[in-house]
Coordinates of C-alpha atoms and ligand atoms in Angstrom, one line a residue:
M11 CA 16.8 -0.5 -14.1
P12 CA 14.0 0.1 -16.6
A13 CA 13.4 3.3 -18.5
S14 CA 10.2 5.1 -17.6
S15 CA 7.7 7.4 -19.1
A16 CA 6.3 9.9 -16.7
N17 CA 3.0 12.0 -16.8
L18 CA 1.2 9.9 -19.5
G19 CA -0.6 13.1 -20.4
P20 CA -2.6 14.4 -17.4
G21 CA -0.6 12.8 -14.6
F22 CA 2.0 15.5 -14.3
D23 CA 4.6 14.6 -11.6
T24 CA 2.2 11.7 -10.6
L25 CA 2.1 8.8 -13.0
G26 CA 5.0 6.8 -14.3
L27 CA 5.2 3.6 -16.5
A28 CA 8.2 1.4 -16.5
L29 CA 9.3 0.4 -20.0
S30 CA 11.5 -2.4 -21.5
L31 CA 14.7 -0.5 -22.2
Y32 CA 17.3 -1.1 -19.5
L33 CA 20.2 0.4 -17.7
R34 CA 22.4 -2.5 -16.5
C35 CA 25.2 -1.9 -14.0
T36 CA 27.7 -4.3 -12.5
L37 CA 30.0 -3.5 -9.6
R38 CA 33.3 -5.3 -9.0
K39 CA 36.3 -4.9 -6.7
S40 CA 39.1 -2.9 -8.2
S41 CA 42.7 -2.9 -7.2
Q42 CA 43.4 0.1 -9.4
G43 CA 41.2 2.7 -7.8
L44 CA 37.9 3.8 -9.2
Q45 CA 37.2 2.6 -12.8
I46 CA 34.1 3.3 -14.8
Q47 CA 33.4 1.5 -18.1
V48 CA 30.4 2.4 -20.4
S49 CA 28.9 0.8 -23.4
G50 CA 25.6 1.1 -25.3
C51 CA 23.2 4.0 -26.0
D52 CA 24.7 7.5 -25.7
S53 CA 27.8 6.0 -24.1
S54 CA 30.0 8.9 -25.3
E55 CA 28.0 11.2 -23.2
I56 CA 28.3 9.3 -20.0
S57 CA 31.1 10.5 -17.7
L58 CA 33.9 8.1 -16.8
N59 CA 34.9 9.9 -13.6
R60 CA 33.5 10.9 -10.3
S61 CA 30.9 13.2 -11.9
N62 CA 29.1 10.2 -13.3
L63 CA 25.5 10.3 -12.0
I64 CA 25.4 6.6 -11.1
F65 CA 28.7 7.1 -9.1
R66 CA 27.4 10.3 -7.5
A67 CA 24.4 8.5 -6.2
F68 CA 26.6 5.5 -5.2
S69 CA 28.8 7.9 -3.2
R70 CA 25.8 9.0 -1.1
L71 CA 25.7 5.6 0.6
A72 CA 29.1 4.0 0.0
S73 CA 32.1 4.5 2.3
K74 CA 35.1 6.5 1.1
E75 CA 37.2 3.3 1.0
T76 CA 34.6 1.5 -1.1
Q77 CA 34.4 4.5 -3.5
E78 CA 38.1 4.1 -4.3
A79 CA 38.1 0.4 -4.8
V80 CA 35.4 -0.4 -7.3
K81 CA 35.0 -0.9 -11.0
L82 CA 31.6 0.1 -12.3
E83 CA 30.5 -1.4 -15.6
I84 CA 27.5 0.3 -17.3
V85 CA 25.5 -1.1 -20.2
N86 CA 22.9 1.4 -21.3
E87 CA 19.8 1.2 -23.5
V88 CA 18.0 4.3 -22.2
P89 CA 18.5 7.4 -24.4
L90 CA 19.7 10.3 -22.4
G91 CA 17.8 13.6 -22.1
K92 CA 14.8 12.3 -24.1
G93 CA 12.1 12.1 -21.4
L94 CA 12.7 8.4 -20.6
G95 CA 13.8 8.6 -17.0
S96 CA 17.5 8.1 -17.7
S97 CA 18.6 10.2 -14.7
A98 CA 16.1 8.5 -12.3
A99 CA 17.4 5.1 -13.5
A100 CA 21.0 6.2 -13.0
I101 CA 20.4 7.6 -9.5
L102 CA 18.4 4.5 -8.3
A103 CA 21.1 2.2 -9.8
G104 CA 23.8 4.0 -7.9
L105 CA 21.9 3.9 -4.6
A106 CA 20.9 0.3 -5.1
L107 CA 24.5 -0.8 -5.8
A108 CA 25.8 0.9 -2.7
N109 CA 23.0 -0.5 -0.6
E110 CA 23.9 -4.1 -1.8
W111 CA 27.7 -3.7 -1.7
E112 CA 27.7 -2.2 1.8
G113 CA 25.0 -4.5 3.1
L114 CA 22.9 -1.5 4.3
N115 CA 19.5 -3.2 4.0
R116 CA 17.7 0.0 2.9
S117 CA 14.2 -0.8 1.7
K118 CA 12.9 0.0 -1.8
E119 CA 10.8 2.8 -0.2
Q120 CA 14.0 4.3 1.4
L121 CA 15.8 4.1 -2.0
I122 CA 12.8 5.8 -3.7
Q123 CA 12.8 8.5 -1.1
M124 CA 16.6 9.2 -1.5
A125 CA 16.4 9.1 -5.3
T126 CA 13.4 11.5 -5.4
E127 CA 15.4 13.9 -3.2
M128 CA 18.2 13.9 -5.8
E129 CA 15.9 13.9 -8.8
G130 CA 13.4 16.5 -7.6
H131 CA 10.1 14.7 -8.4
P132 CA 9.0 11.1 -7.7
D133 CA 7.2 9.9 -10.9
N134 CA 10.1 8.4 -12.9
V135 CA 11.9 7.2 -9.8
A136 CA 8.9 5.3 -8.4
A137 CA 8.1 3.7 -11.7
A138 CA 11.7 2.6 -12.4
A139 CA 11.9 1.1 -8.8
R140 CA 8.6 -0.7 -8.7
G141 CA 8.0 -1.5 -12.4
G142 CA 4.6 -1.4 -14.1
L143 CA 2.2 1.6 -13.7
V144 CA 3.0 3.6 -10.6
V145 CA 1.1 6.5 -8.9
S146 CA 3.3 8.6 -6.7
C147 CA 2.9 11.7 -4.5
Q148 CA 4.9 13.7 -2.0
A149 CA 3.4 14.4 1.5
E150 CA 3.9 17.9 2.8
D151 CA 7.0 16.8 4.8
G152 CA 8.5 15.5 1.5
A153 CA 7.8 11.8 2.2
V154 CA 7.2 9.9 -1.0
I155 CA 4.2 7.7 -1.3
S156 CA 4.1 5.4 -4.3
V157 CA 1.9 2.5 -5.3
N158 CA 1.4 0.2 -8.3
S159 CA -1.8 0.6 -10.2
P160 CA -3.3 -2.2 -12.2
I161 CA -2.8 -2.2 -16.0
I162 CA -4.1 -4.5 -18.7
Q163 CA -1.5 -6.9 -20.1
K164 CA -2.2 -6.5 -23.8
L165 CA -1.2 -2.9 -24.2
E166 CA 1.3 -2.0 -27.0
V167 CA 3.5 0.9 -26.1
V168 CA 5.1 2.8 -28.9
L169 CA 7.8 5.3 -28.1
V170 CA 9.1 7.8 -30.7
V171 CA 12.4 9.3 -29.8
P172 CA 13.4 12.4 -31.9
Q173 CA 17.0 13.4 -32.4
C174 CA 16.7 16.6 -30.5
R175 CA 17.2 17.4 -26.8
L176 CA 15.2 19.2 -24.2
S177 CA 16.5 19.5 -20.7
T178 CA 14.0 18.9 -17.9
E179 CA 15.1 22.2 -16.4
A180 CA 14.1 24.1 -19.6
A181 CA 10.9 22.1 -19.9
R182 CA 9.9 22.8 -16.3
A183 CA 10.9 26.5 -16.6
A184 CA 8.3 26.8 -19.4
L185 CA 5.4 26.0 -17.0
P186 CA 3.3 28.7 -15.3
E187 CA 3.5 29.3 -11.5
S188 CA -0.2 28.7 -11.0
Y189 CA -3.3 27.2 -12.9
S190 CA -6.9 28.1 -13.1
R191 CA -9.6 26.0 -11.5
P192 CA -11.0 24.7 -14.8
H193 CA -7.6 23.5 -15.9
A194 CA -6.9 21.8 -12.5
I195 CA -10.3 20.1 -12.7
F196 CA -9.7 19.1 -16.3
N197 CA -6.6 17.2 -15.3
V198 CA -8.0 15.6 -12.1
Q199 CA -10.8 14.2 -14.2
R200 CA -8.6 12.8 -16.8
V201 CA -6.0 11.2 -14.5
A202 CA -8.9 9.3 -12.8
L203 CA -10.3 8.4 -16.2
L204 CA -6.8 7.2 -17.5
L205 CA -6.3 5.0 -14.5
A206 CA -9.7 3.4 -15.1
A207 CA -8.9 3.0 -18.8
L208 CA -5.6 1.4 -18.1
R209 CA -7.1 -0.9 -15.5
E210 CA -10.1 -2.0 -17.6
G211 CA -8.6 -1.8 -21.0
R212 CA -11.2 0.6 -22.2
A213 CA -9.9 1.5 -25.6
D214 CA -12.7 4.1 -26.1
L215 CA -11.5 6.2 -23.1
F216 CA -7.8 6.7 -23.9
A217 CA -8.0 9.6 -26.4
E218 CA -9.9 11.8 -23.9
A219 CA -8.1 10.5 -20.8
M220 CA -4.7 11.4 -22.1
Q221 CA -5.6 15.1 -22.7
D222 CA -3.7 17.5 -20.5
R223 CA -3.8 21.2 -19.6
L224 CA -1.0 21.5 -17.1
H225 CA 2.2 20.9 -19.0
Q226 CA 1.9 19.8 -22.7
P227 CA 0.4 23.1 -24.0
Y228 CA 3.4 25.0 -22.5
R229 CA 6.0 22.6 -23.8
A230 CA 4.7 22.2 -27.3
S231 CA 6.6 25.2 -28.7
L232 CA 9.8 23.7 -27.4
I233 CA 9.5 20.5 -29.3
P234 CA 9.5 20.6 -33.1
G235 CA 6.4 18.9 -34.5
F236 CA 4.7 18.2 -31.1
A237 CA 1.8 20.6 -31.8
D238 CA 1.0 18.5 -34.9
I239 CA 1.4 15.2 -33.1
L240 CA -1.2 16.3 -30.6
K241 CA -3.6 16.7 -33.4
L242 CA -3.2 13.2 -34.8
R243 CA -6.5 11.4 -35.0
N244 CA -8.1 8.5 -36.8
I245 CA -5.1 6.2 -37.0
P246 CA -6.6 2.8 -36.6
G247 CA -5.4 1.2 -33.4
L248 CA -3.9 4.4 -31.9
L249 CA -5.6 4.7 -28.5
G250 CA -3.9 7.9 -27.2
L251 CA -0.6 9.6 -27.0
A252 CA 1.4 12.0 -24.8
L253 CA 4.7 13.6 -24.2
S254 CA 7.0 11.2 -22.5
G255 CA 8.0 12.9 -19.2
A256 CA 9.2 16.4 -20.0
G257 CA 9.8 15.3 -23.7
P258 CA 10.9 15.4 -26.4
S259 CA 9.9 11.8 -26.9
V260 CA 6.3 10.8 -27.4
V261 CA 4.6 7.7 -25.9
A262 CA 1.6 6.2 -27.6
F263 CA -0.7 3.4 -26.5
C264 CA -1.9 1.2 -29.3
D265 CA -4.1 -1.9 -29.6
G266 CA -1.7 -4.0 -31.6
R267 CA -3.1 -3.3 -35.1
G268 CA -2.1 0.3 -34.9
A269 CA 1.5 0.3 -33.5
A270 CA 3.4 0.5 -36.8
E271 CA 1.1 3.2 -38.3
A272 CA 1.0 5.2 -35.1
G273 CA 4.8 5.2 -34.7
E274 CA 5.2 6.2 -38.4
A275 CA 2.7 9.0 -38.2
I276 CA 4.4 10.5 -35.1
A277 CA 7.8 10.1 -36.6
A278 CA 6.5 11.8 -39.8
C279 CA 5.5 14.9 -37.8
F280 CA 9.0 15.1 -36.4
R281 CA 10.5 14.7 -39.8
E282 CA 8.3 17.5 -41.2
H283 CA 10.1 19.7 -38.8
K284 CA 13.5 18.3 -40.0
V285 CA 14.0 16.1 -36.9
A286 CA 14.7 12.5 -37.5
A287 CA 13.1 10.1 -35.0
E288 CA 13.5 6.5 -33.9
I289 CA 10.5 4.3 -33.3
H290 CA 10.6 1.7 -30.5
R291 CA 7.8 -0.9 -29.8
L292 CA 8.1 -1.7 -26.2
Q293 CA 6.6 -3.7 -23.4
V294 CA 5.6 -2.5 -19.9
D295 CA 8.4 -3.6 -17.6
T296 CA 6.9 -5.3 -14.6
Q297 CA 9.9 -5.9 -12.4
G298 CA 11.4 -2.5 -11.8
L299 CA 14.7 -2.5 -9.9
V300 CA 16.4 -5.9 -9.9
V301 CA 19.6 -6.4 -7.8
E302 CA 21.5 -9.6 -8.3
K303 CA 24.7 -10.9 -6.8
A304 CA 27.3 -11.6 -9.6
S305 CA 28.8 -15.0 -9.4
Ligands
LIG423 N1 7.1 14.9 -14.3 C1 8.4 15.5 -14.8 C2 8.1 16.6 -15.7 C3 9.1 14.4 -15.5 O1 7.2 16.5 -16.6 O2 8.8 17.6 -15.6 C4 10.4 14.8 -16.1 O3 11.5 14.0 -15.7

């Protein structure tokens, strides 16, 4: 399962981009009851019992007998609680493992639907499942509709991950109940512009297209340095930047030349607020959810 960056600025709860950091899970038969083994990023924070999120999702589809007779091996590259879709990846992984193990033949759409019901919103789930750039929405009856949208191949993605946490609940609680018409129009215009910029590779459009009035202004005060990051301009090769999901990580699109400088400038803003940050230069993942039978 790939990590994912949701929103991309104006596409709140709508856009998601799958990224080349992975959660890999293997399921085997166990004769010693349920066993969970974890390694990799933030592994000390991943539960080894039935409260494990991957296992909780797995239990939604797997029989009681199966749940007691498996060994789950988790190798994680996705930082937890940083706005990189770690919970969406975990939920989808659990559902996909149960689907395969029990031979349930649930489609990717059905897994996206179930995962969205557990996660609460579709953007990370749909991107992690489908790979690439994904547009998603929920119909009034809750049905999730998601579709890939074209994206230029040569896009450098820089992700800056600060060493601070922000829970999605807290980041969502900071948002207002309603928005003014100018703000709604502002975002609708920019989501459409951003999809065109990503499709056509229009470097000149990104800075404007990644502006947002629905969530970033309200979350800025929760993330040390983010208000300064939003003001970063004139870095050669930096096309545009946004909060990754609910934050606190920042995702930036660059044209190759600018990736190193852009990452450094964003990390410097975090450092000025006494928060260390890691810079990752990533690719867009194009595969999404991959399920393989182990030999
Ligand atoms: N669209 C969601 C948000 C992503 O911004 O709250 C968080 O997982």
